[in-house]
Tab-separated table of C-alpha atoms in Angstrom:
chain	number	residue	atom	x	y	z
S	17	MET	CA	21.598	10.016	-14.257
S	18	VAL	CA	18.985	9.510	-16.952
S	19	LEU	CA	15.759	7.824	-15.923
S	20	THR	CA	15.454	4.214	-17.102
S	21	LEU	CA	12.066	2.774	-17.988
S	22	TYR	CA	11.831	-1.012	-18.179
S	23	GLY	CA	8.931	-1.963	-20.437
S	24	ASN	CA	7.895	-2.910	-23.915
S	25	PRO	CA	7.568	-0.481	-26.848
S	26	LYS	CA	4.090	-1.657	-27.852
S	27	ALA	CA	2.635	-2.348	-24.384
S	28	SER	CA	-0.221	-0.030	-23.341
S	29	CYS	CA	1.101	0.556	-19.842
S	30	THR	CA	4.578	1.423	-21.098
S	31	GLN	CA	3.058	3.808	-23.653
S	32	ARG	CA	0.999	5.445	-20.901
S	33	VAL	CA	4.083	6.276	-18.820
S	34	ALA	CA	6.050	7.349	-21.906
S	35	THR	CA	3.256	9.751	-22.871
S	36	VAL	CA	3.573	11.409	-19.458
S	37	MET	CA	7.375	11.595	-19.863
S	38	HIS	CA	6.870	13.444	-23.148
S	39	GLU	CA	4.247	15.791	-21.644
S	40	LYS	CA	6.660	16.648	-18.825
S	41	GLN	CA	9.683	16.897	-21.211
S	42	VAL	CA	11.610	14.317	-19.175
S	43	PRO	CA	14.223	12.354	-21.172
S	44	PHE	CA	14.387	8.621	-20.522
S	45	LYS	CA	16.067	5.459	-21.726
S	46	LEU	CA	13.841	2.480	-22.560
S	47	VAL	CA	15.080	-1.005	-21.676
S	48	THR	CA	12.948	-3.578	-23.459
S	49	ILE	CA	11.619	-6.494	-21.443
S	50	ASP	CA	10.669	-9.252	-23.869
S	51	LEU	CA	7.481	-10.818	-22.517
S	52	SER	CA	7.520	-13.577	-25.138
S	53	LYS	CA	10.871	-14.750	-23.694
S	54	GLY	CA	9.499	-14.544	-20.132
S	55	GLU	CA	11.992	-11.828	-19.195
S	56	HIS	CA	9.404	-10.293	-16.833
S	57	LYS	CA	9.550	-13.454	-14.703
S	58	ALA	CA	13.357	-13.640	-14.534
S	59	PRO	CA	14.675	-13.540	-10.940
S	60	ASP	CA	16.583	-10.264	-11.399
S	61	TYR	CA	13.492	-8.613	-12.858
S	62	LEU	CA	11.311	-9.906	-10.015
S	63	GLU	CA	13.724	-8.174	-7.634
S	64	LYS	CA	12.595	-4.886	-9.192
S	65	GLN	CA	8.911	-5.771	-9.692
S	66	PRO	CA	7.758	-8.691	-7.521
S	67	PHE	CA	4.450	-9.062	-9.409
S	68	GLY	CA	6.420	-9.727	-12.621
S	69	GLN	CA	4.773	-6.918	-14.585
S	70	ILE	CA	5.973	-4.016	-16.744
S	71	PRO	CA	6.808	-1.140	-16.534
S	72	VAL	CA	9.276	-0.233	-13.788
S	73	LEU	CA	11.055	3.111	-13.462
S	74	ASP	CA	14.613	3.365	-12.161
S	75	ASP	CA	15.378	6.916	-11.043
S	76	ASP	CA	19.059	6.710	-10.117
S	77	GLY	CA	18.516	3.651	-7.943
S	78	TYR	CA	15.018	4.563	-6.736
S	79	LEU	CA	12.677	1.923	-8.160
S	80	ILE	CA	8.944	2.489	-8.613
S	81	TYR	CA	6.340	0.408	-10.447
S	82	GLU	CA	2.625	0.617	-11.382
S	83	THR	CA	1.943	2.923	-14.356
S	84	ARG	CA	-0.199	5.458	-12.553
S	85	ALA	CA	2.190	5.643	-9.578
S	86	ILE	CA	5.174	6.225	-11.898
S	87	SER	CA	3.181	8.850	-13.787
S	88	ARG	CA	2.180	10.679	-10.606
S	89	TYR	CA	5.764	10.563	-9.302
S	90	ILE	CA	7.059	12.112	-12.566
S	91	ALA	CA	4.307	14.746	-12.604
S	92	GLU	CA	5.133	15.713	-9.004
S	93	LYS	CA	8.918	15.595	-9.342
S	94	TYR	CA	8.855	17.734	-12.501
S	95	ALA	CA	5.877	19.878	-11.537
S	96	ASP	CA	7.441	23.038	-12.914
S	97	GLN	CA	8.287	21.833	-16.404
S	98	GLY	CA	6.183	20.676	-19.322
S	99	THR	CA	2.384	20.509	-18.995
S	100	PRO	CA	0.998	20.924	-15.455
S	101	LEU	CA	-0.818	17.631	-14.825
S	102	ILE	CA	-1.871	17.605	-11.128
S	103	PRO	CA	-3.992	20.419	-9.633
S	104	LYS	CA	-2.648	22.169	-6.545
S	105	ASP	CA	-5.899	23.506	-5.041
S	106	LEU	CA	-7.442	21.101	-2.471
S	107	LYS	CA	-10.916	20.948	-4.032
S	108	ALA	CA	-9.610	20.709	-7.598
S	109	LYS	CA	-7.303	17.909	-6.398
S	110	GLY	CA	-10.298	16.134	-4.838
S	111	HIS	CA	-12.060	16.123	-8.206
S	112	PHE	CA	-8.816	14.985	-9.828
S	113	GLU	CA	-8.750	11.996	-7.456
S	114	GLN	CA	-12.428	11.358	-8.157
S	115	ALA	CA	-11.742	11.231	-11.896
S	116	ALA	CA	-8.677	9.025	-11.315
S	117	SER	CA	-10.785	6.540	-9.373
S	118	VAL	CA	-13.499	6.566	-12.039
S	119	GLU	CA	-10.845	5.951	-14.722
S	120	GLN	CA	-9.821	2.711	-13.027
S	121	ALA	CA	-13.160	1.429	-11.686
S	122	ASN	CA	-15.588	2.520	-14.408
S	123	TYR	CA	-13.421	2.742	-17.527
S	124	ASP	CA	-10.227	0.683	-17.435
S	125	ALA	CA	-11.907	-2.239	-15.673
S	126	TYR	CA	-14.063	-2.683	-18.795
S	127	ALA	CA	-12.048	-1.127	-21.627
S	128	GLY	CA	-8.755	-2.797	-20.682
S	129	LYS	CA	-10.185	-6.298	-20.556
S	130	ALA	CA	-12.340	-5.800	-23.663
S	131	VAL	CA	-9.307	-4.690	-25.664
S	132	VAL	CA	-7.349	-7.724	-24.454
S	133	GLU	CA	-10.137	-10.011	-25.665
S	134	LYS	CA	-10.899	-8.373	-28.981
S	135	VAL	CA	-7.546	-6.885	-30.024
S	136	PHE	CA	-4.591	-8.501	-28.228
S	137	LYS	CA	-5.717	-12.133	-28.039
S	138	PRO	CA	-6.230	-12.428	-31.821
S	139	MET	CA	-2.839	-10.707	-32.319
S	140	PHE	CA	-1.163	-13.498	-30.351
S	141	GLY	CA	-3.154	-16.290	-31.979
S	142	GLN	CA	-5.475	-16.843	-29.014
S	143	THR	CA	-9.251	-17.220	-29.192
S	144	PRO	CA	-11.179	-14.301	-27.727
S	145	ASP	CA	-14.110	-14.947	-25.396
S	146	ASP	CA	-16.728	-12.981	-27.331
S	147	ALA	CA	-19.460	-13.301	-24.697
S	148	VAL	CA	-17.190	-11.821	-22.028
S	149	ALA	CA	-16.018	-9.078	-24.396
S	150	GLU	CA	-19.577	-8.102	-25.308
S	151	ARG	CA	-20.589	-7.842	-21.633
S	152	LEU	CA	-17.526	-5.704	-20.887
S	153	LEU	CA	-18.207	-3.396	-23.835
S	154	THR	CA	-21.826	-2.960	-22.776
S	155	SER	CA	-20.688	-1.978	-19.278
S	156	LEU	CA	-18.114	0.369	-20.816
S	157	GLU	CA	-20.782	2.030	-22.916
S	158	ALA	CA	-22.910	2.648	-19.818
S	159	SER	CA	-19.924	4.409	-18.240
S	160	LEU	CA	-19.254	6.376	-21.432
S	161	ASP	CA	-22.850	7.634	-21.305
S	162	VAL	CA	-21.933	9.209	-17.957
S	163	TYR	CA	-18.675	10.537	-19.422
S	164	GLU	CA	-20.776	12.139	-22.186
S	165	LYS	CA	-22.797	13.991	-19.541
S	166	ILE	CA	-19.688	15.060	-17.594
S	167	LEU	CA	-17.834	16.205	-20.738
S	168	SER	CA	-20.839	18.251	-21.862
S	169	LYS	CA	-20.177	20.556	-18.886
S	170	GLN	CA	-16.371	20.615	-18.741
S	171	LYS	CA	-13.477	20.154	-21.136
S	172	TYR	CA	-11.619	17.362	-19.371
S	173	VAL	CA	-12.518	14.619	-16.914
S	174	ALA	CA	-11.356	16.443	-13.773
S	175	GLY	CA	-12.418	19.966	-14.789
S	176	ASN	CA	-11.508	22.468	-17.486
S	177	GLU	CA	-7.779	21.773	-17.437
S	178	ILE	CA	-6.054	18.666	-18.713
S	179	THR	CA	-4.660	16.415	-15.999
S	180	LEU	CA	-2.862	13.087	-15.712
S	181	VAL	CA	-6.237	11.358	-15.568
S	182	ASP	CA	-7.118	12.317	-19.138
S	183	ILE	CA	-3.751	10.870	-20.219
S	184	PHE	CA	-4.447	7.661	-18.281
S	185	HIS	CA	-7.321	6.944	-20.659
S	186	LEU	CA	-4.827	6.662	-23.520
S	187	PRO	CA	-3.854	4.407	-25.284
S	188	LEU	CA	-7.110	2.474	-24.838
S	189	LEU	CA	-9.065	5.388	-26.352
S	190	SER	CA	-7.220	4.809	-29.615
S	191	LEU	CA	-7.794	1.026	-29.466
S	192	LEU	CA	-11.528	0.985	-28.695
S	193	PRO	CA	-12.618	1.265	-32.345
S	194	LEU	CA	-10.698	-1.979	-33.010
S	195	THR	CA	-13.081	-3.903	-30.738
S	196	GLY	CA	-15.828	-3.577	-33.322
S	197	ARG	CA	-18.008	-1.360	-31.125
S	198	ASP	CA	-18.645	2.175	-32.251
S	199	VAL	CA	-18.407	3.990	-28.942
S	200	TYR	CA	-17.811	7.460	-30.337
S	201	SER	CA	-20.316	8.417	-33.025
S	202	THR	CA	-23.276	8.612	-30.604
S	203	ARG	CA	-21.207	10.502	-27.997
S	204	PRO	CA	-19.937	13.734	-29.544
S	205	ASN	CA	-18.383	15.135	-26.322
S	206	VAL	CA	-16.513	11.919	-25.601
S	207	GLU	CA	-15.396	11.786	-29.225
S	208	LYS	CA	-14.087	15.360	-29.212
S	209	TRP	CA	-12.222	14.769	-25.944
S	210	ALA	CA	-10.769	11.423	-27.116
S	211	LYS	CA	-9.686	12.765	-30.510
S	212	GLY	CA	-8.003	15.745	-28.830
S	213	LEU	CA	-6.027	13.472	-26.517
S	214	ILE	CA	-5.001	11.097	-29.299
S	215	ALA	CA	-3.758	14.056	-31.368
S	216	ARG	CA	-1.468	15.349	-28.614
S	217	PRO	CA	2.196	15.237	-29.735
S	218	SER	CA	3.100	13.299	-26.566
S	219	PHE	CA	0.852	10.392	-27.538
S	220	GLN	CA	1.717	10.607	-31.222
S	221	SER	CA	5.370	10.153	-30.194
S	222	VAL	CA	4.665	6.805	-28.542
S	223	LYS	CA	1.638	5.246	-30.203
S	224	ASP	CA	3.605	3.281	-32.785
S	225	GLY	CA	6.183	2.152	-30.253
S	226	VAL	CA	8.003	3.770	-27.354
S	227	LYS	CA	11.624	4.776	-28.031
S	228	SER	CA	14.371	6.080	-25.770
S	229	THR	CA	14.635	9.852	-25.822
S	230	ALA	CA	17.996	9.956	-24.053
O	225	MET	CA	-21.109	22.562	8.685
O	226	VAL	CA	-20.643	18.870	9.518
O	227	LEU	CA	-19.603	16.647	6.621
O	228	THR	CA	-22.400	14.474	5.238
O	229	LEU	CA	-21.618	10.998	3.914
O	230	TYR	CA	-24.179	9.166	1.768
O	231	GLY	CA	-24.042	5.348	1.903
O	232	ASN	CA	-25.426	2.284	3.683
O	233	SER	CA	-24.377	-0.558	5.978
O	234	TYR	CA	-23.917	-3.131	3.229
O	235	SER	CA	-21.543	-1.018	1.149
O	236	PRO	CA	-17.885	-1.887	1.781
O	237	CYS	CA	-16.914	1.334	-0.005
O	238	ALA	CA	-18.966	3.465	2.394
O	239	LYS	CA	-17.156	1.857	5.338
O	240	ARG	CA	-13.811	2.599	3.677
O	241	VAL	CA	-14.556	6.322	3.932
O	242	ALA	CA	-16.113	6.101	7.406
O	243	GLN	CA	-12.951	4.446	8.743
O	244	VAL	CA	-10.709	7.184	7.355
O	245	LEU	CA	-12.947	9.897	8.844
O	246	VAL	CA	-12.620	8.208	12.252
O	247	GLU	CA	-8.846	7.748	11.829
O	248	LYS	CA	-8.536	11.485	11.056
O	249	GLN	CA	-10.918	12.411	13.928
O	250	VAL	CA	-13.308	14.185	11.565
O	251	PRO	CA	-16.965	14.188	12.710
O	252	PHE	CA	-19.577	13.302	10.114
O	253	LYS	CA	-23.258	12.577	9.718
O	254	VAL	CA	-24.672	9.917	7.407
O	255	VAL	CA	-27.609	9.813	5.032
O	256	ILE	CA	-28.743	6.312	4.150
O	257	ILE	CA	-29.181	5.519	0.459
O	258	ASP	CA	-31.347	2.398	0.404
O	259	PHE	CA	-30.552	0.206	-2.616
O	260	LYS	CA	-33.640	-1.914	-2.027
O	261	LYS	CA	-35.727	1.189	-2.715
O	262	GLY	CA	-33.473	2.149	-5.667
O	263	GLU	CA	-32.566	5.429	-3.978
O	264	GLN	CA	-29.203	5.495	-5.763
O	265	LYS	CA	-31.055	5.922	-9.056
O	266	ALA	CA	-33.169	8.878	-7.856
O	267	ALA	CA	-32.708	11.973	-10.031
O	268	SER	CA	-31.612	14.110	-7.081
O	269	PHE	CA	-28.878	11.610	-6.195
O	270	VAL	CA	-27.711	11.003	-9.762
O	271	GLU	CA	-27.332	14.755	-10.161
O	272	LYS	CA	-24.512	14.603	-7.578
O	273	GLN	CA	-23.217	11.082	-8.352
O	274	PRO	CA	-23.853	10.450	-12.044
O	275	PHE	CA	-22.772	6.792	-11.851
O	276	GLY	CA	-25.519	6.148	-9.252
O	277	GLN	CA	-23.122	4.643	-6.706
O	278	VAL	CA	-22.227	5.153	-3.044
O	279	PRO	CA	-20.536	6.656	-1.171
O	280	LEU	CA	-20.802	10.403	-1.840
O	281	LEU	CA	-19.450	13.169	0.415
O	282	ASP	CA	-20.995	16.609	0.825
O	283	ASP	CA	-18.480	19.020	2.366
O	284	ASP	CA	-20.576	22.142	2.785
O	285	GLY	CA	-21.739	22.105	-0.846
O	286	TYR	CA	-18.562	20.552	-2.312
O	287	PHE	CA	-19.530	17.096	-3.606
O	288	ILE	CA	-17.006	14.327	-4.164
O	289	TYR	CA	-17.522	10.624	-4.926
O	290	GLU	CA	-15.393	7.442	-5.253
O	291	SER	CA	-14.388	6.114	-1.811
O	292	ARG	CA	-10.620	6.273	-2.378
O	293	ALA	CA	-10.876	9.839	-3.715
O	294	ILE	CA	-12.978	10.926	-0.737
O	295	ALA	CA	-10.505	9.268	1.637
O	296	ARG	CA	-7.557	11.066	0.008
O	297	TYR	CA	-9.405	14.384	0.096
O	298	ILE	CA	-10.045	13.958	3.853
O	299	ALA	CA	-6.425	12.928	4.523
O	300	GLU	CA	-5.181	15.930	2.522
O	301	LYS	CA	-7.657	18.408	4.022
O	302	TYR	CA	-6.809	17.374	7.629
O	303	PRO	CA	-3.096	16.477	7.485
O	304	ASP	CA	-2.357	17.698	11.005
O	305	GLN	CA	-5.042	15.899	12.992
O	306	GLY	CA	-5.526	12.209	13.710
O	307	THR	CA	-3.184	9.651	12.131
O	308	PRO	CA	-0.881	10.857	9.314
O	309	LEU	CA	-1.933	8.777	6.299
O	310	ILE	CA	-0.069	10.308	3.334
O	311	PRO	CA	3.750	10.669	3.320
O	312	LYS	CA	5.212	14.104	2.655
O	313	ASP	CA	8.586	13.169	1.124
O	314	LEU	CA	8.557	12.833	-2.699
O	315	ARG	CA	10.079	9.346	-2.870
O	316	ALA	CA	8.002	8.028	0.039
O	317	ARG	CA	4.938	9.407	-1.708
O	318	GLY	CA	5.934	7.608	-4.921
O	319	LEU	CA	5.977	4.323	-2.993
O	320	PHE	CA	2.635	5.304	-1.422
O	321	GLU	CA	1.156	5.785	-4.914
O	322	GLN	CA	2.667	2.429	-5.881
O	323	ALA	CA	0.948	0.790	-2.874
O	324	LEU	CA	-2.401	2.396	-3.753
O	325	SER	CA	-2.107	1.072	-7.279
O	326	ILE	CA	-1.172	-2.395	-6.001
O	327	GLU	CA	-4.273	-2.364	-3.776
O	328	LEU	CA	-6.476	-1.640	-6.794
O	329	ASN	CA	-4.849	-3.819	-9.440
O	330	ASP	CA	-3.422	-6.735	-7.432
O	331	PHE	CA	-5.852	-6.978	-4.511
O	332	ASP	CA	-9.238	-5.382	-5.172
O	333	ALA	CA	-9.429	-6.780	-8.722
O	334	TYR	CA	-8.874	-10.296	-7.324
O	335	ILE	CA	-10.843	-10.189	-4.076
O	336	SER	CA	-14.009	-8.447	-5.301
O	337	PRO	CA	-15.072	-11.231	-7.703
O	338	PRO	CA	-14.992	-14.079	-5.140
O	339	VAL	CA	-16.599	-11.902	-2.447
O	340	HIS	CA	-19.332	-10.878	-4.879
O	341	GLU	CA	-19.822	-14.496	-5.906
O	342	VAL	CA	-20.571	-15.769	-2.412
O	343	ILE	CA	-21.598	-12.772	-0.308
O	344	PHE	CA	-23.397	-10.404	-2.694
O	345	LYS	CA	-24.988	-12.732	-5.273
O	346	PRO	CA	-27.564	-14.046	-2.755
O	347	PHE	CA	-28.748	-10.439	-2.208
O	348	LEU	CA	-29.567	-10.362	-5.905
O	349	GLY	CA	-31.447	-13.658	-5.704
O	350	LEU	CA	-28.648	-15.536	-7.514
O	351	THR	CA	-26.951	-18.798	-6.529
O	352	PRO	CA	-23.207	-18.656	-5.758
O	353	ASP	CA	-20.944	-20.829	-7.915
O	354	ARG	CA	-18.562	-22.473	-5.441
O	355	GLU	CA	-16.244	-23.830	-8.123
O	356	ALA	CA	-15.868	-20.393	-9.673
O	357	PHE	CA	-15.162	-19.051	-6.170
O	358	ASP	CA	-12.376	-21.605	-5.644
O	359	GLN	CA	-10.759	-20.698	-8.976
O	360	MET	CA	-10.897	-16.983	-8.182
O	361	VAL	CA	-9.329	-17.589	-4.767
O	362	ILE	CA	-6.415	-19.452	-6.379
O	363	GLN	CA	-5.702	-16.362	-8.505
O	364	LEU	CA	-6.008	-14.114	-5.442
O	365	GLU	CA	-3.579	-16.303	-3.520
O	366	ALA	CA	-0.920	-15.903	-6.225
O	367	LYS	CA	-1.086	-12.144	-5.584
O	368	LEU	CA	-1.102	-12.616	-1.807
O	369	ASP	CA	2.126	-14.625	-2.105
O	370	VAL	CA	3.735	-11.460	-3.484
O	371	TYR	CA	2.237	-9.417	-0.632
O	372	GLU	CA	3.873	-11.915	1.743
O	373	LYS	CA	7.270	-11.222	0.134
O	374	ILE	CA	6.801	-7.452	0.350
O	375	LEU	CA	5.561	-7.550	3.958
O	376	SER	CA	8.462	-9.752	5.039
O	377	LYS	CA	10.762	-6.764	4.388
O	378	GLN	CA	8.647	-3.862	5.613
O	379	LYS	CA	5.853	-3.289	8.098
O	380	TYR	CA	3.225	-1.832	5.766
O	381	LEU	CA	2.522	-1.852	2.063
O	382	ALA	CA	4.147	1.528	1.279
O	383	GLY	CA	7.062	1.205	3.722
O	384	ASP	CA	7.422	1.149	7.482
O	385	GLU	CA	4.616	3.628	8.185
O	386	LEU	CA	0.883	3.033	7.955
O	387	THR	CA	-0.790	4.826	5.051
O	388	LEU	CA	-4.219	5.020	3.404
O	389	ALA	CA	-3.130	2.170	1.139
O	390	ASP	CA	-3.169	-0.326	4.032
O	391	LEU	CA	-6.587	0.802	5.273
O	392	PHE	CA	-8.145	0.444	1.806
O	393	HIS	CA	-7.744	-3.355	2.054
O	394	LEU	CA	-10.123	-3.734	4.985
O	395	PRO	CA	-13.680	-3.496	3.668
O	396	TYR	CA	-13.330	-6.361	1.184
O	397	GLY	CA	-10.590	-8.129	3.098
O	398	VAL	CA	-12.837	-8.806	6.098
O	399	LEU	CA	-15.452	-10.445	3.850
O	400	LEU	CA	-13.092	-13.136	2.529
O	401	GLY	CA	-13.248	-15.237	5.712
O	402	PRO	CA	-17.056	-15.252	5.834
O	403	ALA	CA	-17.048	-16.065	2.110
O	404	GLY	CA	-15.117	-19.245	2.914
O	405	SER	CA	-11.397	-18.587	2.399
O	406	ASN	CA	-8.698	-18.092	5.038
O	407	ALA	CA	-6.198	-16.728	2.488
O	408	LEU	CA	-5.646	-13.580	4.588
O	409	ASP	CA	-5.208	-15.473	7.846
O	410	THR	CA	-2.995	-18.500	7.321
O	411	PRO	CA	0.383	-19.683	8.654
O	412	LYS	CA	1.350	-20.096	4.976
O	413	ARG	CA	1.667	-16.287	4.830
O	414	PRO	CA	2.658	-15.175	8.331
O	415	ASN	CA	3.640	-11.580	7.480
O	416	LEU	CA	0.479	-10.951	5.487
O	417	SER	CA	-1.608	-12.431	8.319
O	418	ARG	CA	0.150	-10.275	10.919
O	419	TRP	CA	-0.366	-7.126	8.823
O	420	PHE	CA	-4.031	-7.805	8.156
O	421	LYS	CA	-4.889	-8.804	11.734
O	422	GLU	CA	-3.337	-5.575	13.012
O	423	LEU	CA	-5.373	-3.507	10.564
O	424	VAL	CA	-8.615	-5.206	11.588
O	425	ALA	CA	-7.843	-4.502	15.254
O	426	ARG	CA	-7.469	-0.745	14.738
O	427	PRO	CA	-10.095	1.150	16.769
O	428	SER	CA	-11.113	3.107	13.650
O	429	TRP	CA	-12.142	-0.117	11.882
O	430	GLN	CA	-13.816	-1.567	14.952
O	431	ALA	CA	-15.863	1.660	15.206
O	432	VAL	CA	-17.295	1.411	11.676
O	433	LYS	CA	-17.292	-2.258	10.698
O	434	ASP	CA	-20.805	-3.211	11.782
O	435	GLU	CA	-22.975	-0.217	11.068
O	436	PHE	CA	-22.844	2.805	8.808
O	437	LYS	CA	-23.822	5.564	11.235
O	438	SER	CA	-23.264	9.225	12.051
O	439	MET	CA	-20.280	9.920	14.254
O	440	ASP	CA	-20.504	13.516	15.305
């Protein structure tokens, strides 16, 4: 049975999972959950995802939610097809987990919220909190200074091979310029890494909207 | 060579790792990084932990930081001693990853701000904002209501077996009461309260909760 992904074509988290599906060459059907109609809070949806969030994956009756959990599950289940995305060696895996934790605590915590303020709120006719956004972007830039150092010594965030964690930084990497802050021009290693990820066919396939591939 | 863990007694994240080391029966020695002296910004430390944060683990020259990453590394390196903390089956592991992500996005993101507001701000010479605290706790409680639903159907967050995901809730969870909210210990959420109380009572937590010290 084909995997079913419940999400929204333009939502960052849905795009993140879809990118991984493309990297791993795993066909899937997208079922759109319309947030503007409150479909994510409907009782039958809450049965699948009790926090009322998207996306959710249905693998032949096995339900799993949280973008990074779904992504890891796919990368493990289909380890032998598509791009290898999780290291096998214990020490390489430790550094993979280190990078994964940094992605959430020192990158997404700032970048995600800043993009909501500066990009998504105006899109939905809401007023951004500029003071909050500026503080978040300043914190993000401090983290990106560390990324610049790390990426001067290795090609990707967990080492010299691409992993899931690099992919997790998309699609925010493509949205950061829209916040009005130039985070890339003073950080050539970060810029090279970000541009390379954005150019990957897997992300190009989803950036304008996720579509079913099955 | 004995594992070396860098941290201090006021870092919840350092205790997160210490607890997992005890749970897995792995001896370790500690090196104190004193924030009051700015030791986390020292060049020799930043060389190993470029974000200037604790904890940091040195496993015989292999350095790894981020408490949840260190904890996973330990649980993966020593799968056959102490308590099993990571499921082996693919689908069970998917639900384990789901639980870890829930801990980060639906618990830690909502409990850190109020705990920082009341417990950590005074250390920085700042005055806690009680009204802000109350608002943050209301948002946390909305998430804890979902935890209550989940834990009414299964014993632990990833299923019926204890995993790392449950343990990760302790270091900040235990600070909520002292901060002034009983959201984790209320008859309003009996399953959540039962789950959390049991975690607190584990000998591994009792061994590390008060002091960050060598256990070799």
